[in-house]
Structures are given as C-alpha cells and as structure tokens.
Coordinates of C-alpha atoms (C1' of nucleotides) in Angstrom, one line a residue:
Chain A
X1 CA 0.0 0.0 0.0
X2 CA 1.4 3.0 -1.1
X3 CA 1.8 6.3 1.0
X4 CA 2.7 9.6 -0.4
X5 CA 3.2 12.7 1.8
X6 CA 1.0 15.4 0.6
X7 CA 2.1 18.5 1.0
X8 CA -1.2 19.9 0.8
X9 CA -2.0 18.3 4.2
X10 CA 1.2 17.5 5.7
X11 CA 0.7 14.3 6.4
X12 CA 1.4 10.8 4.4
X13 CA -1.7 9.6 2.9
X14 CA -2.8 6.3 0.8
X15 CA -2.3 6.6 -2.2
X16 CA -6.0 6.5 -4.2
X17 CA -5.8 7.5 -7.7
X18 CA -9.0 8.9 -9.0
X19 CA -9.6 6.1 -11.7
X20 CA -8.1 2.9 -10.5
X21 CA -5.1 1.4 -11.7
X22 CA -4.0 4.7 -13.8
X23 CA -1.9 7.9 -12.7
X24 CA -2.0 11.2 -13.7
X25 CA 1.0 13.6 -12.4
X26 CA 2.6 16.8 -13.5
X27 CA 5.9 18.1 -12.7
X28 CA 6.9 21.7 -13.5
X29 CA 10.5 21.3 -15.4
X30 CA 13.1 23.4 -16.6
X31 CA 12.7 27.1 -17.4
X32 CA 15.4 26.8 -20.5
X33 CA 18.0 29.7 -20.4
X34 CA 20.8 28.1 -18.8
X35 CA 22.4 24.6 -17.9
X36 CA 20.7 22.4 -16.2
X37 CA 22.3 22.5 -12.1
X38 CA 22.6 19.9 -9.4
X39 CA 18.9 21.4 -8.1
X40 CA 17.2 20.4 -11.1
X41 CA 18.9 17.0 -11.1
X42 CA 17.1 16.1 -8.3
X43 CA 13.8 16.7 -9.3
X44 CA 14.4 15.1 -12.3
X45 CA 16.2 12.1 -10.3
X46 CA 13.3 12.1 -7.8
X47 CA 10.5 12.1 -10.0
X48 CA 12.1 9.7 -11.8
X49 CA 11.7 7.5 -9.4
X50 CA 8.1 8.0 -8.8
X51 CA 7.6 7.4 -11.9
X52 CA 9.0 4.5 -12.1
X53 CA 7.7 3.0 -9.2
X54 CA 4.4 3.8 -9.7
X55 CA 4.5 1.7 -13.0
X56 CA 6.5 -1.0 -11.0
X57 CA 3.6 -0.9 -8.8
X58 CA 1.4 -2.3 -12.1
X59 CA -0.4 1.2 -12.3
X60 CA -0.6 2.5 -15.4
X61 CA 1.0 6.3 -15.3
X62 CA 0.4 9.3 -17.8
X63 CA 4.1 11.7 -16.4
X64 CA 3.5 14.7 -17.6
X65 CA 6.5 17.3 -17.3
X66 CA 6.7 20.7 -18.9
X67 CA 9.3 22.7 -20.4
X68 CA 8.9 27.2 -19.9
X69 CA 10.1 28.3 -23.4
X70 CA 8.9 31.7 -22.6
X71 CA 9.9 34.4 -20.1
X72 CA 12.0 37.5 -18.9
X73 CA 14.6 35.5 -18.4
X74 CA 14.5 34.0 -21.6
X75 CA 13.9 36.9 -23.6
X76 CA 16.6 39.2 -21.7
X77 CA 19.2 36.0 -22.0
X78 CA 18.8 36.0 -26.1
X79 CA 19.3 39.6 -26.2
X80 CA 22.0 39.3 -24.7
X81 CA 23.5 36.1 -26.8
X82 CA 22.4 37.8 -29.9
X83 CA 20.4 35.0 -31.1
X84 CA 16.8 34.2 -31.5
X85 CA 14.7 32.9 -28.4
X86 CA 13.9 29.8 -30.5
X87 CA 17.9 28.9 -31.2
X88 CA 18.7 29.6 -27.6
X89 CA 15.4 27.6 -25.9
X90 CA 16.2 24.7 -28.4
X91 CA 20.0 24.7 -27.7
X92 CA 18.9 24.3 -23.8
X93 CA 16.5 22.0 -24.5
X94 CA 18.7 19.7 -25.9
X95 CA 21.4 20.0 -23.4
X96 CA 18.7 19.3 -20.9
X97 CA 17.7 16.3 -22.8
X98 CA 21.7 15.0 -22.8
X99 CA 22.1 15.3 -19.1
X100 CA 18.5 13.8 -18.2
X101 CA 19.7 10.7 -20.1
X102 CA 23.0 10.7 -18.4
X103 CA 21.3 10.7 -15.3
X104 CA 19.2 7.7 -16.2
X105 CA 15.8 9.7 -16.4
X106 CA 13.0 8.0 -18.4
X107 CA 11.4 10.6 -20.5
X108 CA 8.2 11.5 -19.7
X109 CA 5.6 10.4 -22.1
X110 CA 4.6 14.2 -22.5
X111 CA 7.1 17.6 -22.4
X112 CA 4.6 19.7 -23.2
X113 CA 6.4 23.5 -24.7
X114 CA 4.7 26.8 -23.0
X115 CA 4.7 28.9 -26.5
X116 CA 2.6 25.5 -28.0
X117 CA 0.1 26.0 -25.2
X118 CA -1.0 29.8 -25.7
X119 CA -4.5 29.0 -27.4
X120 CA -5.0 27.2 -24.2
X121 CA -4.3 29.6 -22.0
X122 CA -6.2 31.9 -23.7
X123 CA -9.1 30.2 -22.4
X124 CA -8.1 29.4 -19.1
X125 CA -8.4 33.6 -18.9
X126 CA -11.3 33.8 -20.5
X127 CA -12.9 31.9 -17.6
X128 CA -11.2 33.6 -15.2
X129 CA -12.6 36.5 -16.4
X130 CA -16.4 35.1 -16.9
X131 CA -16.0 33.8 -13.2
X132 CA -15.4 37.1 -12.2
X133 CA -11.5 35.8 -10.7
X134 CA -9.5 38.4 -13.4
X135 CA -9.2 42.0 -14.4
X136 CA -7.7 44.0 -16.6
X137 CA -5.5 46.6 -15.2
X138 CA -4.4 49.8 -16.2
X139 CA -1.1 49.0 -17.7
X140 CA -3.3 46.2 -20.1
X141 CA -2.0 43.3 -18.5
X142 CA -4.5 40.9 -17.1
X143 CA -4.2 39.8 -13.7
X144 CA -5.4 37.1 -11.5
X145 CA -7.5 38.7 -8.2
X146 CA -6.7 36.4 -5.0
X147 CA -8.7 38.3 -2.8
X148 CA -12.0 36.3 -5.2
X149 CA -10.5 33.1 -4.5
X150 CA -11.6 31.6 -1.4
X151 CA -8.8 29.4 -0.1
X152 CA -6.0 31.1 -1.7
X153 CA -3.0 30.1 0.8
X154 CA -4.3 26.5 1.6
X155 CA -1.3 24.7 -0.2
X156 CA 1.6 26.8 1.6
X157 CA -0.3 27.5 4.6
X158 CA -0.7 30.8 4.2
X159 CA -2.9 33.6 5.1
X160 CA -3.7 36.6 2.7
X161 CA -2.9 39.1 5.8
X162 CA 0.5 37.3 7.0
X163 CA 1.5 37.3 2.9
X164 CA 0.5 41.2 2.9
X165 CA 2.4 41.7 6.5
X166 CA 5.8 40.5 5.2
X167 CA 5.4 41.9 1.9
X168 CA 8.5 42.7 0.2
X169 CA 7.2 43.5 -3.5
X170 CA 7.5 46.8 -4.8
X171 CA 3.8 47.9 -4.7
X172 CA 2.3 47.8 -8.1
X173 CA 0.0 50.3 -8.2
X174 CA -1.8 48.3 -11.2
X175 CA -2.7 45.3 -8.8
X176 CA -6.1 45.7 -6.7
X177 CA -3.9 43.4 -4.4
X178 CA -0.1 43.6 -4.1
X179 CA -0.7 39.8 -4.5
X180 CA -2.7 39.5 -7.3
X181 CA -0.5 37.9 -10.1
X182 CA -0.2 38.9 -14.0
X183 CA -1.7 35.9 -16.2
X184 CA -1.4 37.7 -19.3
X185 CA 1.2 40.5 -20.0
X186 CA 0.6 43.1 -22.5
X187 CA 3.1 43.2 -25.1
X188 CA 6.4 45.1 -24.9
X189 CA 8.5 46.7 -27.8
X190 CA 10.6 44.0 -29.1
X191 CA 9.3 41.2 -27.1
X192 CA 7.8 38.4 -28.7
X193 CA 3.9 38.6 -28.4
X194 CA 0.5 36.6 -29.4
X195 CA -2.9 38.2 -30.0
X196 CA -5.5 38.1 -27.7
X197 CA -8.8 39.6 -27.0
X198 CA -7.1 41.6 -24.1
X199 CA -4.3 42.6 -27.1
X200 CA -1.2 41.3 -27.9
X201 CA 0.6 39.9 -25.2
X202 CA 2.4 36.7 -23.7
X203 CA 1.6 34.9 -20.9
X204 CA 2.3 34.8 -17.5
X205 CA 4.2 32.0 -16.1
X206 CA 1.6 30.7 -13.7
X207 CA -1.3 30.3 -16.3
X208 CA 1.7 28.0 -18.5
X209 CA 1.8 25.4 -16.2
X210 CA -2.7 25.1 -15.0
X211 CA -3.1 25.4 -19.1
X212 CA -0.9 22.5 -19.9
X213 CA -1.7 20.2 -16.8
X214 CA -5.6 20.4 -17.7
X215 CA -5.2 20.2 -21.5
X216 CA -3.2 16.7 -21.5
X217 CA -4.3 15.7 -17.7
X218 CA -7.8 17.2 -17.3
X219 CA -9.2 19.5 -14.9
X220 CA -8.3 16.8 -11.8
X221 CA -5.5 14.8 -12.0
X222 CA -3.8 12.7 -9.0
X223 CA -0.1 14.0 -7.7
X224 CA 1.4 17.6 -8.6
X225 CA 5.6 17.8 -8.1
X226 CA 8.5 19.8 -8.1
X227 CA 10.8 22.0 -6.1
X228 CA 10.2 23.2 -2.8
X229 CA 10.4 26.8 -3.8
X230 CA 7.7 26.2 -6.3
X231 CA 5.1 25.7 -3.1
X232 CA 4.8 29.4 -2.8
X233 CA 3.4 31.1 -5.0
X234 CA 4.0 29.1 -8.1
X235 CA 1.7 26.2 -7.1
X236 CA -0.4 28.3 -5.0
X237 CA -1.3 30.2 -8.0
X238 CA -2.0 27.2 -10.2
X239 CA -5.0 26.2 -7.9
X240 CA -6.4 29.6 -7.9
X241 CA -6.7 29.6 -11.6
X242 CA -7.3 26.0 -12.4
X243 CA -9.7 25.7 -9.5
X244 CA -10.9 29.0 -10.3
X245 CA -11.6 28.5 -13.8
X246 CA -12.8 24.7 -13.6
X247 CA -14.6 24.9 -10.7
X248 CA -13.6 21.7 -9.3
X249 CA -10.3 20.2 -7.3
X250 CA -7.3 20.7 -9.0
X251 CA -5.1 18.0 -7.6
X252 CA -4.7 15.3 -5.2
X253 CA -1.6 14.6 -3.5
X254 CA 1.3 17.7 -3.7
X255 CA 4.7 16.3 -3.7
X256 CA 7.6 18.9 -3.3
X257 CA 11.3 17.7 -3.0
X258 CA 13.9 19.4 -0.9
X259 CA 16.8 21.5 -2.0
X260 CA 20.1 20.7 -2.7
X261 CA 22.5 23.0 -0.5
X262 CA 26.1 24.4 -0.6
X263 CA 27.6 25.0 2.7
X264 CA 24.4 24.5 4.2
X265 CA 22.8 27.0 1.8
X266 CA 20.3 26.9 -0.9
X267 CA 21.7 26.0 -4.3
X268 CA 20.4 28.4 -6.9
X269 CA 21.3 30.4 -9.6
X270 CA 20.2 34.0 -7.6
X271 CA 22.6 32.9 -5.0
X272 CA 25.3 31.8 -7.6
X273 CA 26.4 29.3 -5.9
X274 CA 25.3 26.7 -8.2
X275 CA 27.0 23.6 -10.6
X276 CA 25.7 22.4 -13.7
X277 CA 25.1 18.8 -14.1
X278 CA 27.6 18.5 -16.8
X279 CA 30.6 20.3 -14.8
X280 CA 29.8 17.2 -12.1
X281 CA 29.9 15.1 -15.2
X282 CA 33.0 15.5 -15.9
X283 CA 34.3 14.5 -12.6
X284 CA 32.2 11.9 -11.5
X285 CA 30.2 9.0 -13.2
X286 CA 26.6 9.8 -14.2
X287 CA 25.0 6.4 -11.9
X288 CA 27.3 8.0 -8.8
X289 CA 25.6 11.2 -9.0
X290 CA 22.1 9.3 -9.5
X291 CA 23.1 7.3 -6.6
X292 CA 24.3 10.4 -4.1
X293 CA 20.3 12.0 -4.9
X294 CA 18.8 8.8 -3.9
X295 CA 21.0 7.8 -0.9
X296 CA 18.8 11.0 1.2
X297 CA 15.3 11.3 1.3
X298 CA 13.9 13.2 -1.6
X299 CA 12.3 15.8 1.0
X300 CA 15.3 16.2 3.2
X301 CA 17.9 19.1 1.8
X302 CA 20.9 17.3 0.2
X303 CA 24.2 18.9 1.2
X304 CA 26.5 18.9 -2.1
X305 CA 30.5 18.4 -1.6
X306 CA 33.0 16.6 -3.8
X307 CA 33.4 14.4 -0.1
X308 CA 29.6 13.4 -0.4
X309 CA 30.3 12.2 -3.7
X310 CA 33.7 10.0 -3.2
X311 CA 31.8 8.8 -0.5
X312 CA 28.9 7.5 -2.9
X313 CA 30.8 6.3 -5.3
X314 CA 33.1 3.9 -2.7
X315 CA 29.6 2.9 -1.6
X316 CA 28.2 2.2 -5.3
X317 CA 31.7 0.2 -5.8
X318 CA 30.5 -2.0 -3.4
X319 CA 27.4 -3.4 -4.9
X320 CA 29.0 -3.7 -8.0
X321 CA 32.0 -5.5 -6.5
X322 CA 29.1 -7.6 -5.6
X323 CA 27.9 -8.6 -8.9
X324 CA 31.4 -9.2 -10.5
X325 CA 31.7 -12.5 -9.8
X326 CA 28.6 -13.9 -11.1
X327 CA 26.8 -14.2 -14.1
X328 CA 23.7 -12.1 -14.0
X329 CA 21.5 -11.6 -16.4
X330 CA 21.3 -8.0 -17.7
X331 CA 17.4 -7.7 -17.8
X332 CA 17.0 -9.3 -14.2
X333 CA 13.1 -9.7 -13.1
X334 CA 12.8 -8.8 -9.3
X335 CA 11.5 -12.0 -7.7
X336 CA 8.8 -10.4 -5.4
X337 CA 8.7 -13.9 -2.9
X338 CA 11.7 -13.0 -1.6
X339 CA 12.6 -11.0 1.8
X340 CA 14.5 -8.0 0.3
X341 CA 12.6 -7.2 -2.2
X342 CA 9.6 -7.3 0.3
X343 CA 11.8 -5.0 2.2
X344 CA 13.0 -3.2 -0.6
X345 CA 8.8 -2.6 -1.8
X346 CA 7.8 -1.6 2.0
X347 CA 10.8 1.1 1.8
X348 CA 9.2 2.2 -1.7
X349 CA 5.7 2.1 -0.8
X350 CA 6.9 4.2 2.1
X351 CA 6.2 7.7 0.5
X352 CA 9.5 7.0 -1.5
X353 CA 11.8 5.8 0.9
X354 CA 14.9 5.5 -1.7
X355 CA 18.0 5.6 1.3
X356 CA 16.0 2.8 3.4
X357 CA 15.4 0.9 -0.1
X358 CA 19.5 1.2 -0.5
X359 CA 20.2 0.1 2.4
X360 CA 17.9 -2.7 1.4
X361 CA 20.6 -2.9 -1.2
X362 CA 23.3 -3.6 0.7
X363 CA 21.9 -5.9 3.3
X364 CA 21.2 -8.0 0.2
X365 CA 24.8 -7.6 -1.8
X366 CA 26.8 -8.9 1.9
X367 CA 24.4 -11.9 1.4
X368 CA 25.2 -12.6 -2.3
X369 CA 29.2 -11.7 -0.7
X370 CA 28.7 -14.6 1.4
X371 CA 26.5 -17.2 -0.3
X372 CA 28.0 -16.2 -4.1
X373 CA 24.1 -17.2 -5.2
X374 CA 23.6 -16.2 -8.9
X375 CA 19.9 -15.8 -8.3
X376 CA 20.6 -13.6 -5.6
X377 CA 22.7 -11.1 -7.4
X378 CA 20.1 -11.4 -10.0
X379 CA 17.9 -10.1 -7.5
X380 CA 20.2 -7.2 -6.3
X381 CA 20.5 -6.4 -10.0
X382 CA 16.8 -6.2 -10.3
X383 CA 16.0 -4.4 -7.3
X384 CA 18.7 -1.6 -8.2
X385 CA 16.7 -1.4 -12.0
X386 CA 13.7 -0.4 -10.2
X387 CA 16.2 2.5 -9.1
X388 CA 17.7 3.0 -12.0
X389 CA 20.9 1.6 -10.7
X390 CA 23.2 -1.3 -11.2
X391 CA 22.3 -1.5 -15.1
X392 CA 25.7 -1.5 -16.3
X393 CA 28.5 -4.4 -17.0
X394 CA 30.3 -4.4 -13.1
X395 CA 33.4 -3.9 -15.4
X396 CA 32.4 -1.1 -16.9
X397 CA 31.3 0.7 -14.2
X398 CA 34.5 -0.2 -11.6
X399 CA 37.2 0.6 -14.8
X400 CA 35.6 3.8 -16.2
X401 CA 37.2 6.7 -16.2
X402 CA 35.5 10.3 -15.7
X403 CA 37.0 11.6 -18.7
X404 CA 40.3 12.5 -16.3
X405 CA 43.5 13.5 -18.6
X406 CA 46.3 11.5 -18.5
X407 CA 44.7 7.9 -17.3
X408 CA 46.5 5.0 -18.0
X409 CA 44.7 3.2 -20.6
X410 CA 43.2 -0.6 -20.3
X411 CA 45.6 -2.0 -22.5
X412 CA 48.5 -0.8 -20.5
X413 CA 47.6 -1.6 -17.5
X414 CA 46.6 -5.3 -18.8
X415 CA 50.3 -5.1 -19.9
X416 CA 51.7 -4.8 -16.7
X417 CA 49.1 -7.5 -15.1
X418 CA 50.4 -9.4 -17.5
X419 CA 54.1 -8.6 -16.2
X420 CA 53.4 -9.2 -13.3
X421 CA 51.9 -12.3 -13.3
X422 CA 55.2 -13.7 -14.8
X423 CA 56.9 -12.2 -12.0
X424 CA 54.6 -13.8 -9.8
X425 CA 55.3 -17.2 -11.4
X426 CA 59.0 -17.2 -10.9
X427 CA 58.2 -15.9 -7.5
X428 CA 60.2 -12.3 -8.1
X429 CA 57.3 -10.7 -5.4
X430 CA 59.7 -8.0 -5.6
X431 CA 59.2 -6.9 -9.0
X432 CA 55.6 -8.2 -8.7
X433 CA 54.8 -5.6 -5.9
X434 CA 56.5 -2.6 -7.5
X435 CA 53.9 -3.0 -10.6
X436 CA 51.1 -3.1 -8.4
X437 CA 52.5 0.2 -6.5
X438 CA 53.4 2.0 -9.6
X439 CA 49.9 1.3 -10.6
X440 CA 49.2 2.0 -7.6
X441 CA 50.0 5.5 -8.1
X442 CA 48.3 6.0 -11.1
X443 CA 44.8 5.2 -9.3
X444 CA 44.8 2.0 -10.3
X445 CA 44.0 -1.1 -7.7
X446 CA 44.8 -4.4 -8.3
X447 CA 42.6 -7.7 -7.1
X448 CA 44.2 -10.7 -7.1
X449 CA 41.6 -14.2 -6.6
X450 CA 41.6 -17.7 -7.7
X451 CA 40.7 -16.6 -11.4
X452 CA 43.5 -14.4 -11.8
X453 CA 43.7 -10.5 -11.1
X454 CA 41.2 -7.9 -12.2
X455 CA 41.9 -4.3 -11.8
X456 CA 39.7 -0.9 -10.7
X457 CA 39.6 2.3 -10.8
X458 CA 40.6 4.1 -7.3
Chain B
rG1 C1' 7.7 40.4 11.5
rG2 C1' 4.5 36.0 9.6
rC3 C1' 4.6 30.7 8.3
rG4 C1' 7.1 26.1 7.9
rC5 C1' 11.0 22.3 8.3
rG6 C1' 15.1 20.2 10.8
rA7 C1' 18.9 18.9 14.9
rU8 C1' 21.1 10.9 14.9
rA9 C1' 27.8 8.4 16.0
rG10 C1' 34.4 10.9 12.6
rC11 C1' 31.4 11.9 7.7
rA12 C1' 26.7 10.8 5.2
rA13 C1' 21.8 9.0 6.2
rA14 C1' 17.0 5.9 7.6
rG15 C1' 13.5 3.2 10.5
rC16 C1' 11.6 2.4 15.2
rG17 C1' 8.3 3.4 22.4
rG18 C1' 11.8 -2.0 24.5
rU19 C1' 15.3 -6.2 19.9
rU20 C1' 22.2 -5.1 14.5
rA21 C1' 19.6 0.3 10.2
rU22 C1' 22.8 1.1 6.0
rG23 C1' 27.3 3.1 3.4
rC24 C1' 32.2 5.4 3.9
rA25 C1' 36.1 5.9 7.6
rC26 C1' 38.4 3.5 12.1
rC27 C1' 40.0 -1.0 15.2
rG28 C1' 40.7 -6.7 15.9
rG29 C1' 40.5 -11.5 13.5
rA30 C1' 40.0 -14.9 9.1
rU31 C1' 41.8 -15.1 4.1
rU32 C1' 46.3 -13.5 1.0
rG33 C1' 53.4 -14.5 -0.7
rC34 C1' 52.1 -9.4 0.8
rA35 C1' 48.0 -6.6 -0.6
rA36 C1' 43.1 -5.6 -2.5
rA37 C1' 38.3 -7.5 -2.4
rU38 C1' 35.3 -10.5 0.8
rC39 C1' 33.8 -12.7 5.5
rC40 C1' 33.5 -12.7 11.1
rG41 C1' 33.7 -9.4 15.2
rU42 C1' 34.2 -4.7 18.3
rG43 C1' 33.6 0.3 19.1
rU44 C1' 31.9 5.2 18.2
rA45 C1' 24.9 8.1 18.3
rG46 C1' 20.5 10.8 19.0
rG47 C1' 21.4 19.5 20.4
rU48 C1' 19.6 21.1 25.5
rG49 C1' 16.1 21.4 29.9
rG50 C1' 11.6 19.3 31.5
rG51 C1' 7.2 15.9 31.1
rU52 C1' 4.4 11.2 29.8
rU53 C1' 5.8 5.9 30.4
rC54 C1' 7.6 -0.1 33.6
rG55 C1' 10.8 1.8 29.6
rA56 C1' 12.1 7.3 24.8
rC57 C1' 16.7 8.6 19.9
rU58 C1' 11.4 7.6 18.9
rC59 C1' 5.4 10.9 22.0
rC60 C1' 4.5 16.1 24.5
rC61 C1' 6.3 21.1 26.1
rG62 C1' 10.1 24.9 26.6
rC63 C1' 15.0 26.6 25.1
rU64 C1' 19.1 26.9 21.7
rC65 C1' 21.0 26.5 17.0
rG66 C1' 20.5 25.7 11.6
rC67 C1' 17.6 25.9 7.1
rG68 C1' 13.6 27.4 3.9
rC69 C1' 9.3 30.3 2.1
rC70 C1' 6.9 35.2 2.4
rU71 C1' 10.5 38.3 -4.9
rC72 C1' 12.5 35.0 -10.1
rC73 C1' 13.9 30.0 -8.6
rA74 C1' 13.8 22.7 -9.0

RNA sequence: GGCGCGAUAGCAAAGCGGUUAUGCACCGGAUUGCAAAUCCGUGUAGGUGGGUUCGACUCCCGCUCGCGCCUCCA
C-alpha cells in the first residue's frame, strides 16, 4: 500500500488514484536559459523514481513534465547572446535532454512546450474573467484577483494578511492586491507577443503550467511535483486559476522535494552558488551522481560536496563489487517472494523511501558476498533497475574513467598485469609488488583471486 | 515580522516506544606471498532542559541553533 506525503495536508496519505489502476502527475521542469544545475537534477532524479515506481507498482502512469520556453529571463538572455529565443530555448533543451539521459531519467511520455500551449491559456483567462477571478489593469495586462479566490494560501499554509504583513514587492500600483498575479502581460517593444482579446501579449508564467496540466491531464489529475520553492506562490497560484476556472479540485496529493545546499545553503542560480550537471559530469560517473540523490530522502535538503560524492561512489563500488563474480542476467526480473525485495517494496511504498530501499541494497549484496548465489545477485540487479541503478556491465562501471586527462589506458595496464603475473610465477614478489605500486599510483587497484587479477579504478 | 522544516555516532543518512539500520572511515580476526576484495567481530549516536511511560533517539512542552518560504527560482 502505497503512501505519499501530501504537502497539501502535511501528512502521508494512501495513495487513491482517482480512476483505478491509472496515474495522472505533473511536474513543473526546466525554465530553458541556462544549464541544467545539481537542483534540477534532483527533481528530475526524484520524479524519476516516482515514476518508475508507480509503474513498478502495475499502475498505469500518464508523467506529464513541462518545459517554460517563454519568459523575462529567456527573452533578456537571447538579447544578450544575440540570437533568437527559438535557437537559444532549443539549444537548452537539448542540453537538458543529454544530461536527463545521463542521469538515467526516463522521458516523460509528454514535455509539453509553453509557446505551444497559448490557445489554451487563452481560455483558461477567459474563464477567469467570466467567473469574475480576473481583471484588466491599467497597464493592459490581465491579472489574476486572490482576494475572489476563497482558499487562496491553503497549499503553503498561508494567510492573505500574514503574505501582505511581510510583503516585500514593490507595490504595483496596477494590482487591486499587491498579490494578485499577472496571467497575461501586455506586449512590450521588441518582445515576442501573441494576439489576444485583451491585445497582444504573452503569458504569465503561472497560467503555462494550469493550461498545460488540464489540457493533457484534465481538470483533476492525481499527484502535482516539483521543487520546494515552487510551493509558494507558483503552485499556490495554479489552484487559484485552475480551481478558479474549472470549478472543481485541482489536484490530489502535492509532492515537493527538498533543496540541494552548498555549505548548508540553498543552491540556486540568484545565490550563484550553483553547478551544472555536466561540470559534475566530468568529474564523476553519471550512476554516482544518481546514486548520491537517492541515498537522502527526496524531501530532506541534500548537502553537495566533492566528499559526499567519493563517498557514494566507494559505496556504489560495493554493490558492484558484488555482482562481478557472477553471471547475472542484464534484464533481471525482481522475484517479489523474496525477503529483500519485500523489504525493498515496504521502503518504496513508504512515500519513497529510496536511502531505506538502498540500504535494502546492501543488506542484500553482503548476502550474495557470502552465499556467491547467482539468483541472488540477480535479484540485487533487479531491485537496483527499479532505481535506475546497477544497469551497467560491473566492469564497466569499476574501470571507467571520468573523462580525467592523462589515465592509464586498459591495454596498458593489462600489460603490466600481464608482467606481473610472470613475476609472480617465478616468485620475483619483488618486481611483482613494484607493478602493483606503480599502478598504484596511477589510481589503479589491483585484485588478485583464484581466477586471476582484475583491476579498478581508485 | 509571519509561516514552515530540521537537529542521529568521525562523515553521510534511515526506521523504530523496548530487539544489529545502511554506506564510507576506524579497530581486531580470518583469508592472501604481501595486498586488495570478501567474510567474522568490536567500538563510536541521538542539540539542550523538562514531562508522559515499567521503559524514549522515537510521544508532548520549553529553550538553543540551523535551514527554507513570504520576490524569479527545481
């Protein structure tokens, strides 16, 4: 029985999807201006997962995760580059695409594009506006008025007069509300624009994300994610139009992952203290970053530190040290009669428990250690899938190299094994030990066992 | 100022009102020509002050500290 934490009511609930055996969920994606950072690798890592084990669950899941092609950011960024908002969203895009597959994220089966959505949103206003929840102010933008939306404030538990007592927005005279929120801007000089019956214009980011949910999920769909930061007032303001325009619930269970920190503080690209997934790429392995998001809760903050990573990646080295022995059958099926992966399924089943499910992991590759059972490292194999972990060749992933300069290549340092295993014959431990120290030194370990001596990466 | 989250051993990180979390590091032993890997074993916890309880790391209250949201943000 599955158990998600809502944020909505900050608790855990059942799971119940609204028609039985299917799943409807959104996550709000990339805004694409810039590389992809360690922050966004996590929601992608974490809904991932969901994903993933939803289906492993036998539901049948509809992952719906958008992409903001349209924005100030956007707009001010291309000026800036000198090229067209289409070349530069398209570039990101795809770099987004390369390091979502590097991480081992399943696509979702829709990425809906903002600027393909406008005829949608366009209606989404128009209700607004019939249900009396928008108005056009002076400047020609049309804004969103919470003050008519009962309720606004129930997802980040909020009220409309502690909001207003810590305000810190410039007052816009414009706004009945210095909360109301724009849902359709009025067009600028220069800035890309659609027509509309309020006049040209784009839209406001908010509307984006209700217009594209209801058109390919409906009006109520079952779980909402993304980042923590997206609670208030991103999210907040996607009830108040969708409920606001529908007139029914919006969504069911809220999920919202935690941050990923530097020193203890918030990664993000205000704070400029941020690092793009493909400057950690090129130090580390893809899986070991994958691994590092899912060894800590997907709500608790996730400190980031070159010693958080070594650390994963000794710890990954041992469940594939694991499988190396034995033959193990690269498309493993998960045997579900067996203890650890009842465990493994109460851990996952446990809104998302991913560290208790990898400790599940371990507990299982010391018993294929000591028993060397090819079923059960089948089984350990099978469990990680379900992670998206453990997929490779055990060789593969203990002799890659992170794209360091100056490694010493495979066929060398089967060379010197080689070498040394002649010294080893005539007994010359002498010459046999300075190989293995000189490679050694080059951050290369050597195993010797009964079938000869394989080799690793340090 | 308002609202919320957290504090677990050297580091990281879970569950749980009483019974080994887990990984890395560390120590002893087995194994090895010596190592590495592996196995066996030991040790190192629960911010602080109270309360509830036969019993609390786990529940309740206070305090301290940290973090986040209240502006764009995953």
């Amino acid at each position: 029985m599955l158990k998600i934490y809502n944020s909505l009511t900050r608790d855990k609930q059942e799971f119940v999807p609204i028609v039985p055996g299917e799943v409807r969920m959104y996550v709000c994606g990339m805004t694409v201006y810039d590389y992809c950072h360690l922050g966004h690798a996590r929601v992608l890592v974490v809904f991932d997962i969901v994903q993933r084990w939803l289906r492993a669950s036998g539901l049948k899941v509809c992952y719906v995760r958008n992409i903001t092609d349209i924005d100030d950011k956007i707009i001010r960024r291309a000026a800036e580059n000198g090229e067209t908002i289409g070349e530069l969203t398209a570039r990101f895009i795809r770099c987004m695409d390369e390091d979502a597959a590097a991480l081992g994220v399943a696509r979702p089966d829709h990425e809906p594009r903002a600027t393909d959505y406008v005829p949608q949103m366009l209606r989404l206003i128009r209700r607004l506006e019939e249900n009396g929840l928008a108005y056009r102010a002076a400047a020609g933008d049309v804004n969103f008025s919470v003050r008519r939306f009962p309720g606004y404030g129930k997802l980040s538990g909020k009220s409309l007069d502690d909001l207003r007592a810590g305000e810190r927005v410039d007052i816009d005279s414009a706004k009945e509300d210095p909360l109301d929120f724009v849902l359709w801007k009025s067009a600028r000089e220069g800035e890309p624009s659609w027509a509309s019956p309020w006049g040209d214009g784009r839209p406001g980011w908010h509307i984006e994300c209700s217009a594209m949910s209801s058109e390919l999920l409906g009006a109520h769909f079952d779980i909402h994610g993304g980042g923590q930061d997206l609670q208030f007032p991103h999210h907040e303001n996607e009830i108040a139009q969708s409920e606001g325009a529908h007139g029914c619930r919006f969504v069911n269970y809220w999920m919202h992952n935690g941050f990923v920190r530097v020193d203890e503080e918030k990664m993000s690209k205000s704070l400029g203290n941020f690092f793009t997934i493909r400057e950690i790429l090129r130090r580390y392995d893809a899986e070991v970053l994958r691994f590092f998001i899912l060894r800590a809760h997907y709500r608790s903050p996730l400190n980031y530190s070159d010693a958080h990573l070594d650390d994963a990646r000794h710890a990954l080295t041992r469940l594939y040290t694991a499988l190396k022995a034995l033959p193990v059958a690269a498309a493993a099926e998960v045997d579900w009669s067996e203890p650890h992966a009842a465990r493994f399924a109460a851990a996952m089943n446990d809104d998302f428990n991913t560290p208790e499910a990898c400790a599940v992991l371990f507990d299982l590759a010391a018993e294929v250690n000591r028993s060397q059972s090819a079923p059960l490292a089948c089984q350990l194999r099978a469990l990680a899938g379900l992670l998206g972990l453990l997929g490779r060749e055990p060789q593969d992933f203990l002799q890659a190299s992170p794209a360091r300069d100056g490694e010493t290549t495979a066929e060398t340092i089967e060379a010197l094994i080689a070498e040394r295993a002649a010294a080893k014959k005539r007994r010359d431990f002498t010459e046999a030990d300075r190989i293995r120290s000189g490679l050694l030194a080059a951050g290369v370990i050597l195993e010797d066992s009964a079938n000869g001596t394989s080799w690793r990466r340090a």
